[in-house]
PDB file of C-alpha atoms in Angstrom:
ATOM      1  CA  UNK A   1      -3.839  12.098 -75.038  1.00 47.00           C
ATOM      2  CA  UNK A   2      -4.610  10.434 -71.464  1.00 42.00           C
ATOM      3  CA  UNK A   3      -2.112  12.164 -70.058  1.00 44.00           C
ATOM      4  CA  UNK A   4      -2.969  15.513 -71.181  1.00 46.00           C
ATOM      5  CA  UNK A   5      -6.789  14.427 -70.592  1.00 47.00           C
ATOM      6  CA  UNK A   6      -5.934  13.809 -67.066  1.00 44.00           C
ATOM      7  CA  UNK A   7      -3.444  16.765 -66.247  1.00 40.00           C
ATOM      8  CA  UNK A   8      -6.518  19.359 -67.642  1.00 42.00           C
ATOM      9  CA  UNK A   9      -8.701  17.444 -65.460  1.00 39.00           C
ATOM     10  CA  UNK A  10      -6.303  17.539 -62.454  1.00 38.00           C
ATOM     11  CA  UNK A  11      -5.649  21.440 -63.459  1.00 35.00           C
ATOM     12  CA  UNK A  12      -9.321  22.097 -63.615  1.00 37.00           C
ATOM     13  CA  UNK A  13      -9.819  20.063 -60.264  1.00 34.00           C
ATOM     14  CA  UNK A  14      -7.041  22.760 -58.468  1.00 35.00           C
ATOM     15  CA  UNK A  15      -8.381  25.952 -59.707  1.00 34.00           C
ATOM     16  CA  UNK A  16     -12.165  25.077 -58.681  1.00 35.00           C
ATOM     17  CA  UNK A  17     -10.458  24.532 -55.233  1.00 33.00           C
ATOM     18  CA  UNK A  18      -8.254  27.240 -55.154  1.00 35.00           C
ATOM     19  CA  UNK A  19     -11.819  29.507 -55.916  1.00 38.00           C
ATOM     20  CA  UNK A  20     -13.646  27.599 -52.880  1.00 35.00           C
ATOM     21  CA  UNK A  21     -11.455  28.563 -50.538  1.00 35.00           C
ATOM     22  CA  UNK A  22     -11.254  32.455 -51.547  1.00 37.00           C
ATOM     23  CA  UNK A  23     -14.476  32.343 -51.258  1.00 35.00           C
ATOM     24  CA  UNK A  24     -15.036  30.566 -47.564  1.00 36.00           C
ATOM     25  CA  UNK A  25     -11.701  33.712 -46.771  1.00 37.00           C
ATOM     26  CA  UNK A  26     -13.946  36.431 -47.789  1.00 38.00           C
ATOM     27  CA  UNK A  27     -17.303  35.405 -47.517  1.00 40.00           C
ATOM     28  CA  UNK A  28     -18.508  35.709 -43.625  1.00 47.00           C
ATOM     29  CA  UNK A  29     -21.366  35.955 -41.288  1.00 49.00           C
ATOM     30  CA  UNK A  30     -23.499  37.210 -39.160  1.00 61.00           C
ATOM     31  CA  UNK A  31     -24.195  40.497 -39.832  1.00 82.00           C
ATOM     32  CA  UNK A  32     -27.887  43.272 -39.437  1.00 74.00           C
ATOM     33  CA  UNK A  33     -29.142  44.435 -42.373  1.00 67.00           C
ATOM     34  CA  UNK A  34     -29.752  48.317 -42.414  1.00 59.00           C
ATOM     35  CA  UNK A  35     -32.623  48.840 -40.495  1.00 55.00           C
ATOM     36  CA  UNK A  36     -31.777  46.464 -37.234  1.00 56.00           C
ATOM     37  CA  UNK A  37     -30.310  47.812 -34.245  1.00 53.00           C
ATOM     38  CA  UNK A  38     -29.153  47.152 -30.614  1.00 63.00           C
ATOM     39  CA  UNK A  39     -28.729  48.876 -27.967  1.00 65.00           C
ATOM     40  CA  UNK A  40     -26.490  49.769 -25.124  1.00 65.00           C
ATOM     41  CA  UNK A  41     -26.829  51.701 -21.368  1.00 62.00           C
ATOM     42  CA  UNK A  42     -24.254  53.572 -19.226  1.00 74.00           C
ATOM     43  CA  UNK A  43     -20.522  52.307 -18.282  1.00 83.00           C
ATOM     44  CA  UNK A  44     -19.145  53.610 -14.957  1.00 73.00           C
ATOM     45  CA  UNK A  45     -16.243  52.889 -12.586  1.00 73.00           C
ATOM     46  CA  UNK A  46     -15.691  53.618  -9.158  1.00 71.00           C
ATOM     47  CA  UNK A  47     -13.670  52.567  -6.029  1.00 69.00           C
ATOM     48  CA  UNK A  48     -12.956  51.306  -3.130  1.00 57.00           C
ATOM     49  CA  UNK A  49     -14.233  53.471  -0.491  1.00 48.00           C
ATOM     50  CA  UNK A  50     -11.422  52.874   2.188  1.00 53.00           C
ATOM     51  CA  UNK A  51      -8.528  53.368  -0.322  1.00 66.00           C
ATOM     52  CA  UNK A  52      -7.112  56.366  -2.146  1.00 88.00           C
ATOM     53  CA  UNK A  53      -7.574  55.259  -5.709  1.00 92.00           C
ATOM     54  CA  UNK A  54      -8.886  57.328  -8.463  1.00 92.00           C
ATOM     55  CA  UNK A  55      -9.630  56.760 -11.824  1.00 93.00           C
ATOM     56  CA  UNK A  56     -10.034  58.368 -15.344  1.00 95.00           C
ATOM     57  CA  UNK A  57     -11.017  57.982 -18.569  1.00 95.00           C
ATOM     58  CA  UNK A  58      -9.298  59.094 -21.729  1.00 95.00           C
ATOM     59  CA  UNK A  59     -10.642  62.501 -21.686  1.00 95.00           C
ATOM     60  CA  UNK A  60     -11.574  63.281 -17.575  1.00 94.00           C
ATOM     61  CA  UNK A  61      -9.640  64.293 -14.592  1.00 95.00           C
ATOM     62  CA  UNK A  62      -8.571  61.401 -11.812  1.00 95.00           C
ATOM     63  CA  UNK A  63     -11.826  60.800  -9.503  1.00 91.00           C
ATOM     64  CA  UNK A  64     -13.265  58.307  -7.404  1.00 89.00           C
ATOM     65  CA  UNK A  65     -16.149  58.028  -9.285  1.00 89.00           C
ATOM     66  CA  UNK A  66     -16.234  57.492 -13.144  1.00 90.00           C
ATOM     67  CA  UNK A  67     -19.675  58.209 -15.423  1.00 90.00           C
ATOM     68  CA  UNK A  68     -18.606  57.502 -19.195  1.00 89.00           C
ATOM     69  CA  UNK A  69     -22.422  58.700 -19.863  1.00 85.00           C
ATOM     70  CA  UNK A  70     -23.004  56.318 -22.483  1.00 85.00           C
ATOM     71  CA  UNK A  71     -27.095  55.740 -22.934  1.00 78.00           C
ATOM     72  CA  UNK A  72     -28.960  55.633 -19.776  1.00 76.00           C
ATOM     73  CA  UNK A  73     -32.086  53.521 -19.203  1.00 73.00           C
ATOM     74  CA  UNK A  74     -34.570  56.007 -20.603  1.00 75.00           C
ATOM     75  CA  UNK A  75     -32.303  57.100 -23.728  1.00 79.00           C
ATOM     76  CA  UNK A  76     -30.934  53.934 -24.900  1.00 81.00           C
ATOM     77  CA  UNK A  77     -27.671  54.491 -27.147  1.00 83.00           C
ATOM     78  CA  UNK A  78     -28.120  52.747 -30.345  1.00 84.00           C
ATOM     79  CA  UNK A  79     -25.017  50.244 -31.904  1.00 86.00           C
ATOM     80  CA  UNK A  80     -24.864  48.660 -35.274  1.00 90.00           C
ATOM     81  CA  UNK A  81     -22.201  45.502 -35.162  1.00 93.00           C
ATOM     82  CA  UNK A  82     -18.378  45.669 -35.432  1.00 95.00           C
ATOM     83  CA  UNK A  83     -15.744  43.450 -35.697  1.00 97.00           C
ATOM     84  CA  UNK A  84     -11.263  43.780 -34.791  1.00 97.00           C
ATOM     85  CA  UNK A  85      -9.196  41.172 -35.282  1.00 97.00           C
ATOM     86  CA  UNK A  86      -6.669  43.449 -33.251  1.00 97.00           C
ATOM     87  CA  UNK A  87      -8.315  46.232 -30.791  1.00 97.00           C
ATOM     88  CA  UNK A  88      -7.335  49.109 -33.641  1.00 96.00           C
ATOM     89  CA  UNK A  89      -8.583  48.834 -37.056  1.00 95.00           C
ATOM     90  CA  UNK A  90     -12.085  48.420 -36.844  1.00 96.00           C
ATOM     91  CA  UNK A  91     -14.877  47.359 -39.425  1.00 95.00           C
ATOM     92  CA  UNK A  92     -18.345  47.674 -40.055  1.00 95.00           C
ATOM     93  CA  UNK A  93     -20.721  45.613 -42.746  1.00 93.00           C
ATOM     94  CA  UNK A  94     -24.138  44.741 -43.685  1.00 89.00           C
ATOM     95  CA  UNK A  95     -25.726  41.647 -44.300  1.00 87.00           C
ATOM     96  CA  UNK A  96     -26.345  40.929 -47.972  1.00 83.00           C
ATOM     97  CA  UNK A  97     -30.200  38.708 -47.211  1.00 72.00           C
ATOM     98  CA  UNK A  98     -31.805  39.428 -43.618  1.00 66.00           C
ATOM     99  CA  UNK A  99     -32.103  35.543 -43.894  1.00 64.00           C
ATOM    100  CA  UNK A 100     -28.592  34.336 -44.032  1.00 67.00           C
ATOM    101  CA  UNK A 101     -27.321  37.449 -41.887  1.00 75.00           C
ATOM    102  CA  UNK A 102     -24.235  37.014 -44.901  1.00 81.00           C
ATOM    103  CA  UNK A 103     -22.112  39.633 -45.767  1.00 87.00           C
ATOM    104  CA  UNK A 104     -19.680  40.057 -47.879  1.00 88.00           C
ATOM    105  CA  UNK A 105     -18.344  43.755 -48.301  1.00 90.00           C
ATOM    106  CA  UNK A 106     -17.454  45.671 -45.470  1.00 92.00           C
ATOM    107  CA  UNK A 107     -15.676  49.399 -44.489  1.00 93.00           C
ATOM    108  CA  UNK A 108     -13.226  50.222 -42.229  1.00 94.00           C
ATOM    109  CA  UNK A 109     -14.624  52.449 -39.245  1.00 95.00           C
ATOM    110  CA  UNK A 110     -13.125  55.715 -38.975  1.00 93.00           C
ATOM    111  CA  UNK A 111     -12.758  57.992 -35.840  1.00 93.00           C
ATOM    112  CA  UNK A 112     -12.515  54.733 -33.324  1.00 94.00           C
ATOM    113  CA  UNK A 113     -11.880  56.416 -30.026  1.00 92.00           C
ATOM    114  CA  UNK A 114     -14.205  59.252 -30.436  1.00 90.00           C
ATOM    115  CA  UNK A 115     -17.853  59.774 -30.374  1.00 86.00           C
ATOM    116  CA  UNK A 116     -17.978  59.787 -34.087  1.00 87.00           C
ATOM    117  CA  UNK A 117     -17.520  56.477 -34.094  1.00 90.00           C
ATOM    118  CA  UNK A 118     -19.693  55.237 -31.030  1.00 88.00           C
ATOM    119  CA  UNK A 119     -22.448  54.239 -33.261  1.00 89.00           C
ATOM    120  CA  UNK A 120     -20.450  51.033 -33.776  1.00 92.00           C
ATOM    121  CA  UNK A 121     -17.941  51.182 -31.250  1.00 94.00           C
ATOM    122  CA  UNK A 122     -17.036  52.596 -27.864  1.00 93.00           C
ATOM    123  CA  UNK A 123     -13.597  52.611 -26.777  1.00 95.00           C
ATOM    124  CA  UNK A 124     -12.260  55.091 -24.394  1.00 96.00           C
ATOM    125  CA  UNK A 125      -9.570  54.233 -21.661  1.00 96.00           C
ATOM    126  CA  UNK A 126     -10.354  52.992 -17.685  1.00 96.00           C
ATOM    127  CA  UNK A 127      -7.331  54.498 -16.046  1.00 96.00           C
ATOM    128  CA  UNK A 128      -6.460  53.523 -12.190  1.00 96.00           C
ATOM    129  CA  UNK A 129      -4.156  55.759 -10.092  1.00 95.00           C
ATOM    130  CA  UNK A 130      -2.496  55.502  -6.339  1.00 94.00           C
ATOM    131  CA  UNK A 131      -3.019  58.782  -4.634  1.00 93.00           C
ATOM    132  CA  UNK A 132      -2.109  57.586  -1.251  1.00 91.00           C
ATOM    133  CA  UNK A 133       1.699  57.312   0.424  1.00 91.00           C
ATOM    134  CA  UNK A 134       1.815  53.785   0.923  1.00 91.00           C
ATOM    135  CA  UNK A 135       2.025  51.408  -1.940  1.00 93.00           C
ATOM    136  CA  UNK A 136      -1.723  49.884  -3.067  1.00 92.00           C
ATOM    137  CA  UNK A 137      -1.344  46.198  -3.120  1.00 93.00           C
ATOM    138  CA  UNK A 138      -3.217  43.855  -5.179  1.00 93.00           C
ATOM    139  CA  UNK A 139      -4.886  46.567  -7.193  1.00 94.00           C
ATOM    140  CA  UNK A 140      -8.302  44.923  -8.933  1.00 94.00           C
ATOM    141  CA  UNK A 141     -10.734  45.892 -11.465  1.00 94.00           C
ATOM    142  CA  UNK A 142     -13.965  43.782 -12.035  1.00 94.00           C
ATOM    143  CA  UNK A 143     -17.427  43.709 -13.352  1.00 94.00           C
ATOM    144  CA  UNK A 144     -20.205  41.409 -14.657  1.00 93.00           C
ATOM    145  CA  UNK A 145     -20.841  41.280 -18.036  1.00 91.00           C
ATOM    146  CA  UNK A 146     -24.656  40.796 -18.985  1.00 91.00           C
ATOM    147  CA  UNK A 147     -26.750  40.671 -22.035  1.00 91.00           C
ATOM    148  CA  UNK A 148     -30.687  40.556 -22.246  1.00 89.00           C
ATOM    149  CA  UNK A 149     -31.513  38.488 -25.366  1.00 90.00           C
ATOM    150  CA  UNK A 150     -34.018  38.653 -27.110  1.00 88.00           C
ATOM    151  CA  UNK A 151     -34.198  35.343 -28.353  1.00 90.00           C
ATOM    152  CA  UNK A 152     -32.244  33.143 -25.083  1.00 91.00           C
ATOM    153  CA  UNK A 153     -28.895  31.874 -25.935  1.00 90.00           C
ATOM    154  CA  UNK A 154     -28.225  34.428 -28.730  1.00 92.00           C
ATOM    155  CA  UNK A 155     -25.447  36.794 -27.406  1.00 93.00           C
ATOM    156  CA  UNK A 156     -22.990  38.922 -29.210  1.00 93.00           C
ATOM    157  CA  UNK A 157     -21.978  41.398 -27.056  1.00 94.00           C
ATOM    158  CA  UNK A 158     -18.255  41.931 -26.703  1.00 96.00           C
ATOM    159  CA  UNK A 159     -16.238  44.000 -23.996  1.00 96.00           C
ATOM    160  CA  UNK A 160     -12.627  44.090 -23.803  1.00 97.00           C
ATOM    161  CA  UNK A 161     -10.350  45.614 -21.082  1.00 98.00           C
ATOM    162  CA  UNK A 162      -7.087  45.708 -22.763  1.00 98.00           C
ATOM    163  CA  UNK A 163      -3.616  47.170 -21.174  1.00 98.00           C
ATOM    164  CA  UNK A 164      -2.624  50.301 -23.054  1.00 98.00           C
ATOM    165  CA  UNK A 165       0.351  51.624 -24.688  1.00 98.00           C
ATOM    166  CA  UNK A 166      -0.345  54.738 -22.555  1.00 98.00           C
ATOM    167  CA  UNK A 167       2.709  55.429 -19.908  1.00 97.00           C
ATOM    168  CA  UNK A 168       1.918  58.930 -18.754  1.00 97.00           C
ATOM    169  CA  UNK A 169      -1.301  61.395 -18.792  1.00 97.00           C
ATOM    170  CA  UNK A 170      -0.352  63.164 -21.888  1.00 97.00           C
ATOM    171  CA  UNK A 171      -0.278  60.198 -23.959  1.00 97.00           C
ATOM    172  CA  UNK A 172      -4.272  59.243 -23.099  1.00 97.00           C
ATOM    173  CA  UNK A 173      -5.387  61.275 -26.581  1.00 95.00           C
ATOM    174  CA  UNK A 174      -3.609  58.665 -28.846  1.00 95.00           C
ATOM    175  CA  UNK A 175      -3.685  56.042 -26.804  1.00 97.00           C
ATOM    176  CA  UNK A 176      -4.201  52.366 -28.056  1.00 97.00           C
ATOM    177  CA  UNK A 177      -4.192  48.833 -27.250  1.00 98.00           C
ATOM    178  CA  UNK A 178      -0.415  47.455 -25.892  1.00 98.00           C
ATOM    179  CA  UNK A 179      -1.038  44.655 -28.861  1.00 98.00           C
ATOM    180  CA  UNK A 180      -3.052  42.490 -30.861  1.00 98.00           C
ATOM    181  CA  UNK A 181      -2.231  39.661 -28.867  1.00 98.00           C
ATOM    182  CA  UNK A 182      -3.242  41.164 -25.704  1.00 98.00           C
ATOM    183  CA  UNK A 183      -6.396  42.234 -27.295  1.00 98.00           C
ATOM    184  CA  UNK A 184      -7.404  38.862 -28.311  1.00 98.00           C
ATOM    185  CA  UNK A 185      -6.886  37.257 -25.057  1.00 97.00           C
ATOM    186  CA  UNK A 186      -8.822  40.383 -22.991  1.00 98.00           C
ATOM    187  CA  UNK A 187     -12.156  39.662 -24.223  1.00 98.00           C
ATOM    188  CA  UNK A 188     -15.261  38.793 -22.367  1.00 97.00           C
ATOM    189  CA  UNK A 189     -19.119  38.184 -23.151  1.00 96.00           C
ATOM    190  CA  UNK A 190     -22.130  37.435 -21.284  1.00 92.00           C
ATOM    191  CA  UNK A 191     -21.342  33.699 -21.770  1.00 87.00           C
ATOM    192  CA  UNK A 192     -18.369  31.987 -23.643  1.00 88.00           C
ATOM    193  CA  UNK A 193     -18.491  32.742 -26.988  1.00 93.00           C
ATOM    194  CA  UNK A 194     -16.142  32.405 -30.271  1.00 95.00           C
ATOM    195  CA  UNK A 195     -16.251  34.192 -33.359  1.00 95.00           C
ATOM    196  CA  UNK A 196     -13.865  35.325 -36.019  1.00 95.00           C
ATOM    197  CA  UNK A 197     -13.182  38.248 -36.101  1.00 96.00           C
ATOM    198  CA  UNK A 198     -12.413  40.695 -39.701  1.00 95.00           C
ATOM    199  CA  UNK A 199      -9.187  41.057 -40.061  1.00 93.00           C
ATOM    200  CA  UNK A 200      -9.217  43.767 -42.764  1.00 89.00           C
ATOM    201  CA  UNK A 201     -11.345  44.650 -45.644  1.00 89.00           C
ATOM    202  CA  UNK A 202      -9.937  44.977 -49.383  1.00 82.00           C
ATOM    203  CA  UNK A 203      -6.599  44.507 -50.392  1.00 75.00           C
ATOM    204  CA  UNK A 204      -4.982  45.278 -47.953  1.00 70.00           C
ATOM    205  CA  UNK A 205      -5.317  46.734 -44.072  1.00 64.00           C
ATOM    206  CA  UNK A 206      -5.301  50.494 -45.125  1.00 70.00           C
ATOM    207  CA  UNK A 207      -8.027  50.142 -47.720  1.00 80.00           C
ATOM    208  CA  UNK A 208     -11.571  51.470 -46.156  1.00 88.00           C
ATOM    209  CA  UNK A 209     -14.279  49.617 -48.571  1.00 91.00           C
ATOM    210  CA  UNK A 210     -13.835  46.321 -50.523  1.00 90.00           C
ATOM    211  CA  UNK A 211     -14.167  41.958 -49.630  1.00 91.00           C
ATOM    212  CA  UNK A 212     -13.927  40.877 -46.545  1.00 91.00           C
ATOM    213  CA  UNK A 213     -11.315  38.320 -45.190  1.00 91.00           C
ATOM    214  CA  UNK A 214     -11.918  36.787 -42.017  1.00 93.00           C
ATOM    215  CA  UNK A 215      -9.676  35.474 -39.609  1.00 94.00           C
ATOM    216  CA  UNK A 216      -8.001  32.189 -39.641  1.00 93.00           C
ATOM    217  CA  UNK A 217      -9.570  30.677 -36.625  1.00 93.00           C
ATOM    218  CA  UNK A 218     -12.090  31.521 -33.932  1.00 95.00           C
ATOM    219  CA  UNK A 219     -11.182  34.061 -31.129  1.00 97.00           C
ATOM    220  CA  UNK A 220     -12.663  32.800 -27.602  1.00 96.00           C
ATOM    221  CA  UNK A 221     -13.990  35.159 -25.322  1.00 97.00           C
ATOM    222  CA  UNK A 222     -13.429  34.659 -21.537  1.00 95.00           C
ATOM    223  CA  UNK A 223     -17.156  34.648 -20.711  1.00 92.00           C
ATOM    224  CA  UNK A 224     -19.080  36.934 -18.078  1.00 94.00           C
ATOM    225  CA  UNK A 225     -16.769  37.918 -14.956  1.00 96.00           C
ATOM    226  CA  UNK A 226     -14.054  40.913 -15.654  1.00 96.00           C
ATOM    227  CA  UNK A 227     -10.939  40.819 -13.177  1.00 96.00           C
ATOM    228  CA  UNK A 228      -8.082  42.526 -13.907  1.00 96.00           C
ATOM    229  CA  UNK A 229      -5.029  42.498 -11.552  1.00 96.00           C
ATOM    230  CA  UNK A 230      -2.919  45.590 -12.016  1.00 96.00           C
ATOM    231  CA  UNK A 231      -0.844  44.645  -9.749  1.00 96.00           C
ATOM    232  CA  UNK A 232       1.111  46.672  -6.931  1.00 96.00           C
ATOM    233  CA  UNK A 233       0.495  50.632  -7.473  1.00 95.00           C
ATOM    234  CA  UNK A 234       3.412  53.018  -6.087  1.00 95.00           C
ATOM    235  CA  UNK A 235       2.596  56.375  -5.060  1.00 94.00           C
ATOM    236  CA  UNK A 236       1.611  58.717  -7.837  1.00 95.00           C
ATOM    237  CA  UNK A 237       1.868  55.182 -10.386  1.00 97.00           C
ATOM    238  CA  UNK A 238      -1.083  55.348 -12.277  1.00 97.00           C
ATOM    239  CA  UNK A 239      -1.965  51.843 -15.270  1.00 98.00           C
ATOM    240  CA  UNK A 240      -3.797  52.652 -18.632  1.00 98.00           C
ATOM    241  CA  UNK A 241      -6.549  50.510 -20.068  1.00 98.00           C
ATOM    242  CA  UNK A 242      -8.530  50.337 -23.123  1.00 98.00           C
ATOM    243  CA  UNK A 243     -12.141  50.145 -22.390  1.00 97.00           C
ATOM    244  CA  UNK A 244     -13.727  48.854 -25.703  1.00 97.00           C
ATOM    245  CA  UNK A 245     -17.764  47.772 -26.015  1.00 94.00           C
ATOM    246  CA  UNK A 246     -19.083  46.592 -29.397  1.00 94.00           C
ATOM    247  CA  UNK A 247     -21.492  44.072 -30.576  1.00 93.00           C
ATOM    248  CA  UNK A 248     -19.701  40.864 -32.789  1.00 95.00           C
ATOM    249  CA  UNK A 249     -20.827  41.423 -36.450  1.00 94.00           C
ATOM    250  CA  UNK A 250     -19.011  38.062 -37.151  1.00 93.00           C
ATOM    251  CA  UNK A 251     -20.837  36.111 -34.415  1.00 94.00           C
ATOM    252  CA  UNK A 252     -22.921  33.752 -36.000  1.00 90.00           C
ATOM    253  CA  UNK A 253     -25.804  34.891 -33.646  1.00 92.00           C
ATOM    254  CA  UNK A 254     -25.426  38.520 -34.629  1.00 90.00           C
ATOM    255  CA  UNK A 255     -28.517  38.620 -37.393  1.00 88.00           C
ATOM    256  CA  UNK A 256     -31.675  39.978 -38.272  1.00 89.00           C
ATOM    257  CA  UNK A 257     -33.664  36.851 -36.659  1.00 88.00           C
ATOM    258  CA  UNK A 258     -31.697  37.344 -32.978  1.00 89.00           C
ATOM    259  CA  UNK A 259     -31.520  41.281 -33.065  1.00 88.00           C
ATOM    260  CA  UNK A 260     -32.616  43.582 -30.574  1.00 88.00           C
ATOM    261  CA  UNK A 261     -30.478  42.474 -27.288  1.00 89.00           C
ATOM    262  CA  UNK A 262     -29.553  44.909 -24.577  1.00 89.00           C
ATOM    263  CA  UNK A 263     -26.312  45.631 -23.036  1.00 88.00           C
ATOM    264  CA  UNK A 264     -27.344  46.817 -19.257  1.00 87.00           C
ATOM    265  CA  UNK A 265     -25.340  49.124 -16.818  1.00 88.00           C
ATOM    266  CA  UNK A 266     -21.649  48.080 -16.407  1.00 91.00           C
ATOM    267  CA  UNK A 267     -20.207  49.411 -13.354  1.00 91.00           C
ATOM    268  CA  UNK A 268     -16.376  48.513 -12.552  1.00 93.00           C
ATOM    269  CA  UNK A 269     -15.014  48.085  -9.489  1.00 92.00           C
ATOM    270  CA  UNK A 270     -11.390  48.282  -8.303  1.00 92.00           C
ATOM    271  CA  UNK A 271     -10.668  47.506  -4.998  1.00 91.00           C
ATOM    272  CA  UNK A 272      -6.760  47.106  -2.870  1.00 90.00           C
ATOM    273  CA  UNK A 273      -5.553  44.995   0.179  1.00 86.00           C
ATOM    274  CA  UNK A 274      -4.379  48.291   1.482  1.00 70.00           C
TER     275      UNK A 274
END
């Protein structure tokens, strides 16, 4: 009778376990409730003066000088958080208590890519191009990352500049990140940060609505300063990037108490030896 005392004991022991951990995998943090916002201001590129590089976005023609036109000073444009665990499927959620900043449902953002989705996300591409006869050597792209917080020390802003699986013009419209893996180590912040990210809400990656599951462990951002080497640029070669700006729903700092921050101007550069 021990025996059997201690084995439903033991049994009992194992299942109250095996429900803590589901729910520290679906249970997660920090996210607005439905009235906060933040806001973001204008993203443009241009280049080197001296060199014949051009640039482009998903949508635009190749130019020197790139205005993605989203939010200016006067007309900030509004973002609720998001949260990728890969730079594609994307997910939105709202804090259960304004306190905590828990939440515990989320959806699946649809439309990434366009401007239905910008009030969460904006991802378009940042597209570099040689023009001239001579190879461009050393071809660079970089930018400072800032964030005015409301409360100091409380960032969430995320921006990634990811290489595409774009090869050629005509590919720009469905045009994503080259991987997951790539996505996760292209992210930068206004100071290093961690956070981890949703991996997928519901059953399974395709559902839209339902629990959310978090990643394993925390994905580290690269802090402030952007520099991207695209190496040496033949004539006519042209490199693909995802541009993606979002605020970090599963930062912990990303909650009612810290909300408000501002993403200023971001204004690539991209430069060549020659």
């Amino acid at each position: 009778m021990k025996t059997t005392s201690r084995k439903r004991l033991l049994i009992s022991s194992v299942a109250m376990l095996l429900v803590a951990m589901l729910a520290l995998g679906t249970a997660t943090f920090a996210w607005f409730t439905t009235d906060t916002t933040t806001q973001a201001t204008g993203i443009s590129v241009q280049t080197s003066k001296k060199s014949l590089l051009l640039v482009s976005s998903r949508t635009s023609d190749w130019t020197d000088n790139l205005n993605y036109n989203f939010g200016t000073d006067t007309a900030k444009k509004l973002l609720q958080p998001a949260s990728s665990y890969d730079g594609e499927n994307w997910y939105k959620a709202q804090a259960d208590s304004g306190m905590s900043g828990a939440a515990t449902n989320g959806e699946k953002i649809t439309g990434v890519g366009t401007t239905a989705a910008e009030g969460n996300v904006f991802c378009n591409m940042l597209n570099v191009k040689n023009t001239g006869a001579e190879p461009a050597e050393n071809v660079t792209i970089t930018a400072q990352i800032s964030e005015k917080a409301v409360t100091s020390g409380k960032n969430y802003l995320r921006v990634a500049l990811v290489p595409s699986d774009c090869t050629a013009d005509n590919g720009r419209g469905t045009a994503t990140v080259v991987s997951a893996e790539e996505f996760r180590k292209d992210i930068y912040s206004a100071g290093a940060d961690a956070a981890k990210p949703v991996q997928y809400v519901g059953a399974s990656v395709a559902d839209t609505q339902g629990a959310i599951t978090a990643a394993a462990s925390d994905v580290q951002t690269n802090g402030n300063s952007i520099s991207v080497n695209a190496g040496t640029l033949k004539q006519n070669e042209a490199k693909y990037y995802m541009l993606i700006v979002w605020f970090e729903g599963q930062d912990e700092d990303c909650q009612d108490t810290f909300a408000g921050n501002d993403m200023p101007n971001i204004t690539f550069t991209i430069t060549a030896d020659k």
